[in-house]
GROMACS .gro file of C-alpha atoms in nm:
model
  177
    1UNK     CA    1  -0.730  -0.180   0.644
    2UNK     CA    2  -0.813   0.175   0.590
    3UNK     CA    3  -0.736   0.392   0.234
    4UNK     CA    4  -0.446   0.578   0.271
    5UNK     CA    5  -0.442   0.949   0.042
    6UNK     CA    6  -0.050   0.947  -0.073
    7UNK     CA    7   0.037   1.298  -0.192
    8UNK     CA    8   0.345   1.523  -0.209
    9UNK     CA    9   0.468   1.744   0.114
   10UNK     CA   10   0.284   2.144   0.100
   11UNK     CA   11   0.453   2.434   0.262
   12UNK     CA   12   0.144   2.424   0.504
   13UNK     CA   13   0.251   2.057   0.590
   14UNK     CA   14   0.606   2.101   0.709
   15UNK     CA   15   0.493   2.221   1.070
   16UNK     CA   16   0.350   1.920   1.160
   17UNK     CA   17   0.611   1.672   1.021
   18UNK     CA   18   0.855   1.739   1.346
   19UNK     CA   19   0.552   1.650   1.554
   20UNK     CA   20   0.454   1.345   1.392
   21UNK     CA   21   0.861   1.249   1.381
   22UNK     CA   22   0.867   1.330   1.747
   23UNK     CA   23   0.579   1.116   1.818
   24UNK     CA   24   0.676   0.792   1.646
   25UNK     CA   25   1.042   0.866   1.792
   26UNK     CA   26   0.838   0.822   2.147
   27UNK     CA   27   0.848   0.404   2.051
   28UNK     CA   28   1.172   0.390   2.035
   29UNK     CA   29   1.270   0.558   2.350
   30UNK     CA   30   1.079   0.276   2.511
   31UNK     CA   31   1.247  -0.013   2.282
   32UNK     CA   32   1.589   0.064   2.346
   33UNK     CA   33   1.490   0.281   2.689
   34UNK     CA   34   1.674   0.613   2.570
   35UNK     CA   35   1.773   0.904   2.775
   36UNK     CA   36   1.798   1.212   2.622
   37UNK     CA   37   1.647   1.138   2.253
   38UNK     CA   38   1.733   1.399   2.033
   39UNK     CA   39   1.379   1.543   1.925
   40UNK     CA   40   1.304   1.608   1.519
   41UNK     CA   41   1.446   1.832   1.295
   42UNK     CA   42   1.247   2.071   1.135
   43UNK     CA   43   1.135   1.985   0.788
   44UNK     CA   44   1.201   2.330   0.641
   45UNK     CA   45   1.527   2.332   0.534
   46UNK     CA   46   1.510   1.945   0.412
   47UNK     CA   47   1.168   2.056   0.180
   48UNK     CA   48   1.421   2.239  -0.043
   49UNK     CA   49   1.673   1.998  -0.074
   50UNK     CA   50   1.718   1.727  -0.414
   51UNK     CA   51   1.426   1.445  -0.348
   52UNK     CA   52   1.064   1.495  -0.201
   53UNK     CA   53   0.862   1.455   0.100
   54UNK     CA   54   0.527   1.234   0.074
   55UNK     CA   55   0.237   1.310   0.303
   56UNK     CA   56  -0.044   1.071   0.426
   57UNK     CA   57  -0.412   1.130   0.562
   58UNK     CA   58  -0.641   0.879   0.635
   59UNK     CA   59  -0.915   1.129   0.473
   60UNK     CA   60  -0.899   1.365   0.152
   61UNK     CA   61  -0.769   1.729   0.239
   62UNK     CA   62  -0.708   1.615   0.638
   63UNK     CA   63  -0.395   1.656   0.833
   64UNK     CA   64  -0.076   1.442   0.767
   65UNK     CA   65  -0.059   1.109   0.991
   66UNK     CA   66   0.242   1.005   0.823
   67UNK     CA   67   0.525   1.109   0.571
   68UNK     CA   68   0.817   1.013   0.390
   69UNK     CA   69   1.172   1.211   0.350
   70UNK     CA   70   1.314   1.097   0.063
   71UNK     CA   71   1.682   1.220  -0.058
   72UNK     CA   72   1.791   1.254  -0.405
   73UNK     CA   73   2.139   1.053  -0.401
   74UNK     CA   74   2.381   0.923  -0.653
   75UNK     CA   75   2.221   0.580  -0.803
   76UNK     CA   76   1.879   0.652  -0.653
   77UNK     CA   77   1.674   0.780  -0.351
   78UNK     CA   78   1.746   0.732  -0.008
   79UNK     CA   79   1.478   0.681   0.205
   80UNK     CA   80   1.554   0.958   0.491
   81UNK     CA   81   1.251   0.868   0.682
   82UNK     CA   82   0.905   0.756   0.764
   83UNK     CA   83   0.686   0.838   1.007
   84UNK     CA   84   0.348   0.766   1.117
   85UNK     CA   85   0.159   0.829   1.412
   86UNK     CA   86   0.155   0.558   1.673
   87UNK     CA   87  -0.231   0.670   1.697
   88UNK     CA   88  -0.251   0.581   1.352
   89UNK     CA   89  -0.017   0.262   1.306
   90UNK     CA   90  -0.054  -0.065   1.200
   91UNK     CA   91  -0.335   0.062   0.948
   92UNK     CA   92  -0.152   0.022   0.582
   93UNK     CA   93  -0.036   0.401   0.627
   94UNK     CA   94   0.341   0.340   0.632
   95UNK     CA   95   0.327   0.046   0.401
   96UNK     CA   96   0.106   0.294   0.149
   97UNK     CA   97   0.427   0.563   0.200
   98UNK     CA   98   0.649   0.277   0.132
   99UNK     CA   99   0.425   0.210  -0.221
  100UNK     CA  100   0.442   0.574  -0.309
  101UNK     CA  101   0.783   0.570  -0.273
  102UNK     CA  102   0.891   0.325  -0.507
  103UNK     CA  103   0.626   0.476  -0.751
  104UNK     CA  104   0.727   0.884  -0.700
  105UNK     CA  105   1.126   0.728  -0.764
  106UNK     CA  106   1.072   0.524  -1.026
  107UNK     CA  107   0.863   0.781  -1.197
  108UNK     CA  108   1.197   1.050  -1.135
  109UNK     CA  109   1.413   0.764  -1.303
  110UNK     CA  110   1.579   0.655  -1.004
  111UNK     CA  111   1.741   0.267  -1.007
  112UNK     CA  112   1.699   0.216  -0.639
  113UNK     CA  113   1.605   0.308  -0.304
  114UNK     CA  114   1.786   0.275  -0.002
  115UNK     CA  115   1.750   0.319   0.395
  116UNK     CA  116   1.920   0.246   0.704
  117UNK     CA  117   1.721   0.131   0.961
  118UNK     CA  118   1.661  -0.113   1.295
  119UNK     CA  119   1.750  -0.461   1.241
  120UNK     CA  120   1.536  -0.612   1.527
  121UNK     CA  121   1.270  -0.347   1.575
  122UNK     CA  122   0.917  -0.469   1.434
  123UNK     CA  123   0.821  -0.175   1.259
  124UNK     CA  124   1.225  -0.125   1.094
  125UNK     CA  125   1.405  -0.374   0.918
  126UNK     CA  126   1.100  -0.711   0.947
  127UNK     CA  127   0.891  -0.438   0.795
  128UNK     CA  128   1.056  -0.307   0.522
  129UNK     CA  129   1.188  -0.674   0.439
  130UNK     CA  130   0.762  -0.724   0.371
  131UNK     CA  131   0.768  -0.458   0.124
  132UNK     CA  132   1.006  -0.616  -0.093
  133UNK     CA  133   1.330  -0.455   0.070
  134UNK     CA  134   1.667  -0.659   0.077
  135UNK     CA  135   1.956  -0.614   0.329
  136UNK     CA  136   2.248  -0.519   0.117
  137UNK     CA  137   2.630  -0.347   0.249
  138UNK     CA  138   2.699  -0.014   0.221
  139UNK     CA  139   2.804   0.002  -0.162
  140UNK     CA  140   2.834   0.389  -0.185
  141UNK     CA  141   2.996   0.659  -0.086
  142UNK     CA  142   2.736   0.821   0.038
  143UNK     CA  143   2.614   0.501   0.200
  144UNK     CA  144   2.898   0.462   0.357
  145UNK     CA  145   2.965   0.805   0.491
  146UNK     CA  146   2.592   0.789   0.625
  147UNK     CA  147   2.708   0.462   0.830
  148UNK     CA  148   3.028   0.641   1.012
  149UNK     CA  149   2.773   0.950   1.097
  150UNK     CA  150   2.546   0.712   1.239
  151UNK     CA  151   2.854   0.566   1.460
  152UNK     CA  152   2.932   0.906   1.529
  153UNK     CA  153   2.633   1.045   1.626
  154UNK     CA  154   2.597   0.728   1.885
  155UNK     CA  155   2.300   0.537   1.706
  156UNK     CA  156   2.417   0.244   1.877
  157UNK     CA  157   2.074   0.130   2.033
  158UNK     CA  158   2.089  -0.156   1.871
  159UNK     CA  159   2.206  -0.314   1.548
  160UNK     CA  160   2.170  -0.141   1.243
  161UNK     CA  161   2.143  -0.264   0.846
  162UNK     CA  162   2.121  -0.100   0.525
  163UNK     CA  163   1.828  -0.236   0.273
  164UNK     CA  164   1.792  -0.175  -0.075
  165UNK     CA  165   1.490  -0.207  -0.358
  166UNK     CA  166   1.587  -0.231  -0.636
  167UNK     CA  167   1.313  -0.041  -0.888
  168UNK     CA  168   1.457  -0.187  -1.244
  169UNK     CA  169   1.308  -0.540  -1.128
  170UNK     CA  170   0.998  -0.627  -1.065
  171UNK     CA  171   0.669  -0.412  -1.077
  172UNK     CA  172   0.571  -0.131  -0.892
  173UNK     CA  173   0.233  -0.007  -0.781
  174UNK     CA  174   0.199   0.277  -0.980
  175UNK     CA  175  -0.139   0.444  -0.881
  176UNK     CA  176   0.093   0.746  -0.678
  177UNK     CA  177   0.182   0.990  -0.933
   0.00000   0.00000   0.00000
């Protein structure tokens, strides 16, 4: 496994965030076989909303590879999403995001992190259940408003589950910061 550099988003990363989201969207058009996947949105607006965006390289001072959009919710952070190249998966990159994560949300005082995600995709819900994640229900409103937008918006590919860490148990790998 590679080292993974785990800092926060610049202004001079945000470009290449919808590309990277684009491209690891590209897997899952194959998965589920998807007409008409809606591409990325730009990561301009959510750069200057409550929580932060993480960047990987695979190099200090190179390009992104990877990210994390984290949201600032009631109870703790929401894990918006992560990305990483397909040219650069299955290296430690998204499991490193994943690390810095917890650490950048523990270190902001939140009690949790959440995300939505893929129950049977490889990379989704089997994943995040090896970093320590725990399928949970929907127990907030924002949670649960996030579940009728996904019926709404037709994210049914396949089934989806909400998983929570909880970050006042256990340790965290705190070298992020």
């Amino acid at each position: 496994m590679l080292k993974t550099f785990v800092r926060q988003a610049r202004a001079d990363d945000l470009e290449i965030l919808e590309a990277i989201e684009n491209e690891a969207d590209a897997l899952f058009v194959s998965v589920f076989s998807i007409a008409g996947w809606r591409p990325a949105p730009s990561y301009a607006k959510p750069s200057q909303e409550n929580g932060f965006i993480l960047v990987a390289s695979d190099t200090l001072g190179s390009d992104a590879i990877g990210f994390a959009h984290v949201l600032e919710v009631p109870g703790g952070g929401h894990l918006e999403q992560l990305s990483v190249r397909p040219s650069a998966a299955r290296r430690g990159h998204g499991r490193a995001l994943v690390e810095a994560v917890k650490s950048e949300s523990r270190l902001r005082g939140y009690e949790r992190v959440t995300l939505r995600t893929f129950a049977h995709v490889p990379w989704n819900a089997p994943f995040y259940l090896s970093c320590g994640f725990i399928e949970r229900d929907p127990d907030s409103d924002f949670l649960r408003d996030l579940l009728l937008a996904e019926q709404q918006q037709g994210l049914g590919y396949g089934r989806r589950v909400q998983m929570n860490f909880d970050l006042t148990d256990g340790c965290i790998d705190s070298r992020f910061g």
